[in-house]
Amino acid sequence: MFLLKNRFRSTEFARSMSTALDSSKLKITKTTSPKAKLPNEQLVFGKSFTDHMLTIEWTAESGWGTPEIKPYGNFSLDPSSCVFHYAFELFEGLKAYKDKKGEIRMFRPDKNMERMNKSAARICLPTFESEELIKLIGELLKVDQGFIPDTRGYSLYLRPTLIGTTAGLGVSSPDRALLFVIASPVGPYYKTGFKAVKLEATDYATRAWPGGVGDNKLGANYAPCIKPQLEAASRGYQQNLWLFGPEKNVTEVGTMNFFAVFKDASGKKELVTAPLDGTILEGVTRDSILQLARERLDPAEWTISERYCTINEISSKSKSGELVEAFGAGTAAVVSPIKEIGYRDSTIDVPLLPGEQFGPLTKQVADWIAEIQYGVVESEWSRVVNW
Ligand SMILES: *Cc1c(COP(=O)(O)O)cnc(C)c1O
């Protein structure tokens, strides 16, 4: 017991002695062959990248190394690196925006850093000082500022990633890691602005389970989800909607949290999303929508609920006219209206405003968030990059 305790202490000690992530050590090497920038209408999500990337190596022995901004390019890794064999990988997704004054803004980057550290701790990859990485991402944004579109609806998608790079096939805690950030200019998820999607409810496969890792943004959570999505696509649906358990609780979409709006006979409305019970990815967009809804919707008219609803509740409320809206929420699409949910042999219809691709609350929350992201409305959620 004593020995164990001491051993734990000395590991803690070694970690605290190892170098912290330090943005002041940043080294910048600029590209000598800048890429041509694509016109906005040719941007495809995650297909083209900026001229530079941020990389930081970590070793158990000496901690975080020198942060570097350098030309975007290939890595050279040993084929036995643990990331290739045991999925020591996690990622984040956030966006940078240019406001009307030309200033660069990030939307709630502290939330992404917090979640990234949580994912890292879960798979024994190194944690880091959140504010230091935010500063470093700010430096990458300055170097690649020419790639940040300045049109409303367009932004620069940032992909911070952390991988274990220890060479060797032993299954153990990585003693080497690489943190990198790449950036892709993106447009609206749908060219015509909002376009309501059709989802297929999946109950024959499970995305996440109690005690699992579904609440972490680990690469390992995503590959197994593609097959059910392809099957949904083969039946004409854009995405699948994950159900869980014998009750068939509605959980979330592949990369979006799920929201429904109910309205009862008395006219009282309820905004519902699944609770954070460890099986739901803790979306920054989800959190933002809940906070804004609680602040801005009239409590005499609205209840904001983090609770499960079953697919049967949604189905019966659709039939009775009590289901009035549904949408998905995530960084990539921001808010994505839903018009139909296929479940087994039935179709659950979700109403839209006449002649529109969205319902009223869906449009309202999308506008609230965009106004903050583009700096139209000042908010502490929108972080301006300092020069
Ligand atoms: C990333 C992600 C979301 C959305 O999270 P945001 O922080 O809002 O972008 C929702 N569900 C899953 C499974 C995700 O991977």
Coordinates of C-alpha atoms and ligand atoms in Angstrom, one line a residue:
M1 CA 0.0 0.0 0.0
F2 CA 2.7 2.4 1.0
L3 CA 4.8 1.5 -2.0
L4 CA 1.8 2.0 -4.3
K5 CA 1.1 5.3 -2.9
N6 CA 4.7 6.4 -3.2
R7 CA 4.8 5.2 -6.7
F8 CA 1.7 7.3 -7.6
R9 CA 3.3 10.3 -5.9
S10 CA 6.5 10.0 -7.9
T11 CA 4.6 9.7 -11.2
E12 CA 2.7 12.8 -10.2
F13 CA 5.9 14.5 -9.3
A14 CA 7.5 13.5 -12.6
R15 CA 4.5 14.9 -14.5
S16 CA 4.5 18.1 -12.7
M17 CA 8.3 18.5 -13.4
S18 CA 7.8 18.0 -17.1
T19 CA 7.4 21.0 -19.3
A20 CA 4.0 22.6 -19.6
L21 CA 2.7 23.7 -23.0
D22 CA 4.1 27.2 -23.6
S23 CA 2.9 29.4 -26.4
S24 CA 5.7 31.9 -26.0
K25 CA 8.1 29.3 -27.4
L26 CA 6.3 29.2 -30.7
K27 CA 8.5 28.9 -33.8
I28 CA 7.0 29.9 -37.2
T29 CA 8.3 28.7 -40.6
K30 CA 6.2 30.1 -43.4
T31 CA 5.5 28.3 -46.7
T32 CA 7.4 29.3 -49.7
S33 CA 4.7 28.0 -52.0
P34 CA 1.4 29.5 -51.0
K35 CA -1.7 27.8 -52.3
A36 CA -4.3 29.5 -54.5
K37 CA -7.4 30.3 -52.5
L38 CA -10.6 28.7 -53.7
P39 CA -13.6 30.9 -54.4
N40 CA -16.3 30.5 -51.7
E41 CA -18.6 28.5 -53.9
Q42 CA -16.0 25.8 -54.5
L43 CA -15.4 25.1 -50.8
V44 CA -16.2 21.6 -49.7
F45 CA -16.2 20.7 -46.0
G46 CA -12.8 19.4 -44.9
K47 CA -11.4 18.9 -48.4
S48 CA -9.0 21.9 -48.8
F49 CA -6.7 23.2 -46.1
T50 CA -4.8 26.3 -45.3
D51 CA -1.1 26.8 -46.0
H52 CA 0.1 26.0 -42.5
M53 CA -0.5 23.7 -39.5
L54 CA 0.4 23.8 -35.9
T55 CA 2.3 20.9 -34.4
I56 CA 3.5 20.2 -30.8
E57 CA 5.3 17.0 -29.8
W58 CA 5.1 15.6 -26.3
T59 CA 7.2 13.0 -24.5
A60 CA 6.6 11.5 -21.0
E61 CA 10.2 12.3 -20.2
S62 CA 10.2 16.0 -21.0
G63 CA 6.6 17.1 -21.5
W64 CA 5.4 19.5 -24.2
G65 CA 8.0 20.5 -26.8
T66 CA 8.4 23.6 -29.0
P67 CA 5.1 24.6 -30.7
E68 CA 5.6 25.0 -34.4
I69 CA 3.6 26.6 -37.2
K70 CA 4.9 25.2 -40.4
P71 CA 3.8 24.5 -44.0
Y72 CA 0.9 22.0 -44.1
G73 CA 2.4 18.6 -45.0
N74 CA 2.8 14.9 -44.4
F75 CA 3.9 13.4 -41.2
S76 CA 6.6 10.6 -41.0
L77 CA 5.6 8.0 -38.4
D78 CA 6.8 4.5 -37.5
P79 CA 4.4 1.9 -38.8
S80 CA 4.2 0.4 -35.3
S81 CA 3.0 3.8 -33.8
C82 CA 0.2 3.1 -31.3
V83 CA -2.2 5.5 -33.1
F84 CA -2.4 3.0 -36.0
H85 CA -3.1 -0.1 -33.9
Y86 CA -5.0 0.9 -30.8
A87 CA -6.7 4.1 -31.8
F88 CA -4.9 6.5 -29.5
E89 CA -6.6 9.4 -31.2
L90 CA -9.0 12.2 -30.3
F91 CA -10.1 15.4 -32.0
E92 CA -12.0 18.6 -31.7
G93 CA -14.0 20.7 -34.1
L94 CA -14.5 24.5 -33.8
K95 CA -14.7 27.4 -36.2
A96 CA -13.1 30.8 -36.7
Y97 CA -15.1 33.7 -38.2
K98 CA -14.2 37.1 -39.7
D99 CA -16.5 39.8 -38.5
K100 CA -17.5 43.0 -40.4
K101 CA -14.5 44.8 -39.1
G102 CA -12.2 42.1 -40.3
E103 CA -11.5 40.8 -36.8
I104 CA -11.0 37.1 -36.3
R105 CA -13.3 35.4 -33.8
M106 CA -13.5 31.9 -32.3
F107 CA -16.7 30.6 -30.8
R108 CA -16.3 29.3 -27.2
P109 CA -12.8 27.7 -27.8
D110 CA -12.5 27.2 -24.0
K111 CA -15.3 24.6 -24.2
N112 CA -13.5 22.7 -27.0
M113 CA -10.2 22.7 -25.0
E114 CA -12.0 21.5 -21.9
R115 CA -13.5 18.6 -23.9
M116 CA -10.2 17.8 -25.6
N117 CA -8.5 17.5 -22.3
K118 CA -11.3 15.2 -21.0
S119 CA -10.9 13.0 -24.1
A120 CA -7.1 13.0 -23.6
A121 CA -7.3 12.0 -20.0
R122 CA -9.7 9.1 -20.9
I123 CA -7.2 7.5 -23.3
C124 CA -4.0 8.2 -21.4
L125 CA -2.8 10.9 -23.8
P126 CA -1.3 14.1 -22.3
T127 CA -3.4 16.9 -21.1
F128 CA -2.4 20.5 -21.7
E129 CA -3.0 24.1 -20.6
S130 CA -6.1 25.1 -22.5
E131 CA -5.4 28.9 -22.7
E132 CA -1.9 28.1 -24.2
L133 CA -3.4 26.1 -27.1
I134 CA -6.1 28.8 -27.7
K135 CA -3.2 31.3 -28.0
L136 CA -1.4 29.1 -30.4
I137 CA -4.5 28.5 -32.5
G138 CA -4.9 32.3 -32.6
E139 CA -1.3 32.5 -34.0
L140 CA -2.2 29.9 -36.7
L141 CA -5.2 32.0 -37.6
K142 CA -3.1 35.1 -38.0
V143 CA -0.6 33.3 -40.3
D144 CA -3.5 31.8 -42.4
Q145 CA -5.9 34.8 -42.0
G146 CA -6.2 35.0 -45.8
F147 CA -8.0 31.7 -45.8
I148 CA -10.8 32.8 -43.4
P149 CA -13.8 33.7 -45.6
D150 CA -15.4 37.0 -44.6
T151 CA -18.9 36.2 -45.9
R152 CA -21.7 35.4 -43.5
G153 CA -22.3 31.6 -43.6
Y154 CA -18.6 30.9 -44.3
S155 CA -15.9 30.2 -41.8
L156 CA -12.6 28.4 -41.1
Y157 CA -13.1 25.0 -39.6
L158 CA -10.4 24.1 -37.1
R159 CA -9.4 20.5 -36.3
P160 CA -7.2 20.1 -33.2
T161 CA -6.1 16.5 -33.0
L162 CA -4.0 14.5 -30.6
I163 CA -2.4 11.1 -31.4
G164 CA -0.2 8.7 -29.5
T165 CA 3.1 8.1 -31.5
T166 CA 4.9 5.6 -29.4
A167 CA 6.5 3.0 -31.7
G168 CA 5.9 -0.6 -30.7
L169 CA 3.0 -3.0 -30.5
G170 CA 2.8 -3.3 -26.7
V171 CA -0.6 -2.2 -25.5
S172 CA 0.2 0.5 -22.9
S173 CA 0.1 4.2 -22.0
P174 CA 1.8 6.2 -24.8
D175 CA 5.0 7.9 -23.9
R176 CA 5.1 10.0 -27.0
A177 CA 2.3 12.1 -28.6
L178 CA 1.7 14.6 -31.3
L179 CA -0.8 17.4 -31.0
F180 CA -1.6 19.2 -34.3
V181 CA -4.2 21.6 -35.7
I182 CA -5.2 21.8 -39.3
A183 CA -7.7 24.3 -40.8
S184 CA -10.2 24.0 -43.6
P185 CA -12.2 26.9 -45.1
V186 CA -15.9 25.9 -45.2
G187 CA -19.2 27.2 -46.4
P188 CA -22.7 26.6 -45.2
Y189 CA -23.5 22.9 -44.8
Y190 CA -26.2 23.3 -47.5
K191 CA -25.6 25.6 -50.4
T192 CA -29.2 26.8 -50.4
G193 CA -29.0 27.8 -46.7
F194 CA -31.2 25.7 -44.6
K195 CA -32.3 22.4 -46.0
A196 CA -34.4 20.1 -43.8
V197 CA -33.0 16.6 -43.6
K198 CA -34.5 13.1 -43.4
L199 CA -33.2 10.8 -40.7
E200 CA -33.5 7.1 -40.2
A201 CA -33.8 5.9 -36.6
T202 CA -31.3 3.0 -36.0
D203 CA -32.1 0.4 -33.3
Y204 CA -30.1 -2.5 -34.6
A205 CA -26.7 -1.0 -33.7
T206 CA -25.5 1.1 -30.7
R207 CA -23.3 4.2 -30.9
A208 CA -22.5 4.5 -27.2
W209 CA -23.5 2.8 -24.0
P210 CA -23.3 3.5 -20.2
G211 CA -19.8 3.3 -19.0
G212 CA -18.4 3.6 -22.5
V213 CA -16.7 6.5 -24.2
G214 CA -19.5 8.0 -26.3
D215 CA -19.2 11.3 -24.4
N216 CA -15.6 11.7 -25.6
K217 CA -14.5 12.9 -29.1
L218 CA -12.4 9.8 -29.8
G219 CA -11.7 8.7 -33.4
A220 CA -12.6 5.2 -32.3
N221 CA -16.3 6.2 -31.8
Y222 CA -16.8 7.2 -35.5
A223 CA -15.6 4.4 -37.8
P224 CA -18.2 1.9 -36.5
C225 CA -21.0 4.4 -37.2
I226 CA -20.5 4.7 -40.9
K227 CA -22.1 1.4 -41.9
P228 CA -25.5 2.1 -40.4
Q229 CA -25.3 5.6 -41.9
L230 CA -24.6 4.1 -45.4
E231 CA -27.6 1.8 -44.9
A232 CA -29.8 4.7 -44.0
A233 CA -28.4 6.6 -47.1
S234 CA -29.3 3.6 -49.3
R235 CA -32.9 4.0 -48.2
G236 CA -32.9 7.8 -49.0
Y237 CA -32.0 9.3 -45.6
Q238 CA -29.2 11.9 -45.1
Q239 CA -28.2 10.6 -41.6
N240 CA -29.2 8.1 -39.0
L241 CA -30.6 8.9 -35.6
W242 CA -29.2 6.7 -32.8
L243 CA -31.7 5.0 -30.5
F244 CA -30.6 3.4 -27.2
G245 CA -31.9 0.6 -25.0
P246 CA -35.1 -1.4 -24.8
E247 CA -37.1 1.9 -24.4
K248 CA -35.6 3.1 -27.7
N249 CA -34.5 6.5 -26.3
V250 CA -33.6 9.0 -29.0
T251 CA -29.9 9.9 -28.3
E252 CA -28.3 11.9 -31.1
V253 CA -27.3 12.0 -34.8
G254 CA -23.8 11.0 -36.1
T255 CA -22.2 14.4 -35.4
M256 CA -25.1 16.4 -34.1
N257 CA -27.1 16.5 -30.9
F258 CA -30.9 16.1 -31.3
F259 CA -33.6 18.5 -30.3
A260 CA -37.4 18.2 -30.5
V261 CA -40.1 20.8 -29.8
F262 CA -43.4 19.7 -28.4
K263 CA -46.6 21.7 -28.0
D264 CA -49.4 20.5 -25.8
A265 CA -53.2 21.2 -26.1
S266 CA -52.9 24.2 -23.8
G267 CA -50.2 25.8 -26.1
K268 CA -47.3 25.2 -23.6
K269 CA -44.1 24.3 -25.5
E270 CA -41.2 22.1 -24.5
L271 CA -37.7 22.1 -26.0
V272 CA -36.2 18.6 -25.4
T273 CA -32.7 17.2 -25.8
A274 CA -31.1 14.1 -24.3
P275 CA -29.4 14.4 -20.9
L276 CA -25.6 14.2 -20.5
D277 CA -25.5 10.7 -19.0
G278 CA -22.2 9.7 -20.5
T279 CA -23.6 8.3 -23.7
I280 CA -24.2 11.7 -25.4
L281 CA -21.4 13.8 -26.9
E282 CA -21.4 17.1 -24.9
G283 CA -21.9 19.4 -27.8
V284 CA -20.8 23.0 -27.5
T285 CA -23.7 24.0 -29.8
R286 CA -26.1 21.9 -27.6
D287 CA -24.9 23.7 -24.5
S288 CA -25.2 27.1 -26.2
I289 CA -28.7 26.5 -27.4
L290 CA -29.9 25.3 -24.0
Q291 CA -28.4 28.4 -22.3
L292 CA -29.8 30.8 -24.9
A293 CA -33.2 29.1 -24.7
R294 CA -33.3 29.4 -20.9
E295 CA -32.3 33.1 -21.1
R296 CA -34.4 34.2 -24.0
L297 CA -37.6 32.1 -24.2
D298 CA -40.5 33.1 -22.1
P299 CA -40.8 30.6 -19.2
A300 CA -44.6 31.1 -19.2
E301 CA -44.7 29.6 -22.6
W302 CA -41.7 27.2 -22.6
T303 CA -40.1 24.4 -20.7
I304 CA -36.5 23.5 -21.5
S305 CA -35.9 19.8 -20.8
E306 CA -32.8 17.7 -20.7
R307 CA -34.6 14.3 -20.7
Y308 CA -34.9 11.3 -22.9
C309 CA -37.8 10.9 -25.2
T310 CA -38.5 7.6 -26.8
I311 CA -39.0 7.1 -30.5
N312 CA -42.6 6.1 -29.6
E313 CA -43.2 9.4 -27.8
I314 CA -42.0 11.2 -30.9
S315 CA -44.1 9.1 -33.2
S316 CA -47.3 9.4 -31.1
K317 CA -46.7 13.2 -30.7
S318 CA -46.3 13.5 -34.4
K319 CA -49.6 11.8 -35.0
S320 CA -51.4 14.0 -32.4
G321 CA -49.9 17.2 -33.8
E322 CA -47.9 17.8 -30.6
L323 CA -44.5 17.4 -32.4
V324 CA -43.9 20.8 -33.9
E325 CA -40.2 20.9 -34.7
A326 CA -37.0 18.8 -34.6
F327 CA -33.4 19.8 -35.4
G328 CA -29.8 18.6 -35.1
A329 CA -27.1 20.9 -33.6
G330 CA -23.3 20.7 -34.0
T331 CA -20.4 22.9 -35.1
A332 CA -20.3 21.8 -38.7
A333 CA -23.9 22.3 -39.7
V334 CA -24.7 24.6 -36.7
V335 CA -28.5 23.9 -36.8
S336 CA -30.0 21.4 -39.2
P337 CA -33.8 21.2 -39.5
I338 CA -35.3 17.8 -39.6
K339 CA -38.4 17.1 -41.7
E340 CA -38.9 13.3 -41.4
I341 CA -37.7 10.4 -39.3
G342 CA -38.0 6.9 -40.7
Y343 CA -38.4 4.2 -38.1
R344 CA -38.8 0.6 -39.2
D345 CA -41.8 0.6 -41.6
S346 CA -43.2 3.9 -40.5
T347 CA -42.5 7.6 -41.3
I348 CA -42.7 10.2 -38.6
D349 CA -43.4 13.6 -40.1
V350 CA -42.0 16.8 -38.6
P351 CA -43.8 20.0 -39.7
L352 CA -42.0 22.9 -41.3
L353 CA -43.2 26.5 -41.7
P354 CA -45.3 26.7 -44.9
G355 CA -43.0 27.0 -47.9
E356 CA -39.9 26.9 -45.7
Q357 CA -37.2 24.4 -44.8
F358 CA -37.4 25.0 -41.0
G359 CA -39.7 25.7 -38.1
P360 CA -39.8 28.9 -36.1
L361 CA -37.6 28.0 -33.1
T362 CA -35.1 26.2 -35.4
K363 CA -34.6 29.5 -37.3
Q364 CA -34.6 31.5 -34.1
V365 CA -31.8 29.6 -32.4
A366 CA -29.7 29.4 -35.7
D367 CA -29.9 33.2 -35.9
W368 CA -29.0 33.7 -32.2
I369 CA -25.9 31.6 -32.6
A370 CA -24.8 33.1 -35.9
E371 CA -25.1 36.6 -34.6
I372 CA -22.7 35.8 -31.8
Q373 CA -20.3 33.8 -34.0
Y374 CA -20.0 36.7 -36.5
G375 CA -19.8 39.3 -33.8
V376 CA -23.0 41.0 -34.8
V377 CA -24.1 40.7 -31.1
E378 CA -21.3 41.0 -28.6
S379 CA -20.9 38.0 -26.3
E380 CA -18.2 36.6 -24.1
W381 CA -18.7 33.4 -26.1
S382 CA -17.1 35.0 -29.1
R383 CA -13.3 35.3 -28.6
V384 CA -11.5 37.9 -30.7
V385 CA -7.9 37.0 -31.7
N386 CA -5.5 39.7 -30.4
W387 CA -2.8 41.1 -32.6
Ligands
LIG1 C1 -18.9 16.8 -32.4 C2 -20.2 16.1 -32.1 C3 -21.4 16.8 -31.8 C4 -21.5 18.3 -31.8 O1 -20.7 18.9 -30.9 P1 -20.3 20.4 -31.1 O2 -19.4 20.7 -30.0 O3 -21.6 21.2 -31.0 O4 -19.7 20.6 -32.4 C5 -22.5 16.0 -31.5 N1 -22.5 14.6 -31.5 C6 -21.4 14.0 -31.8 C7 -21.4 12.5 -31.8 C8 -20.2 14.7 -32.2 O5 -19.1 14.0 -32.5

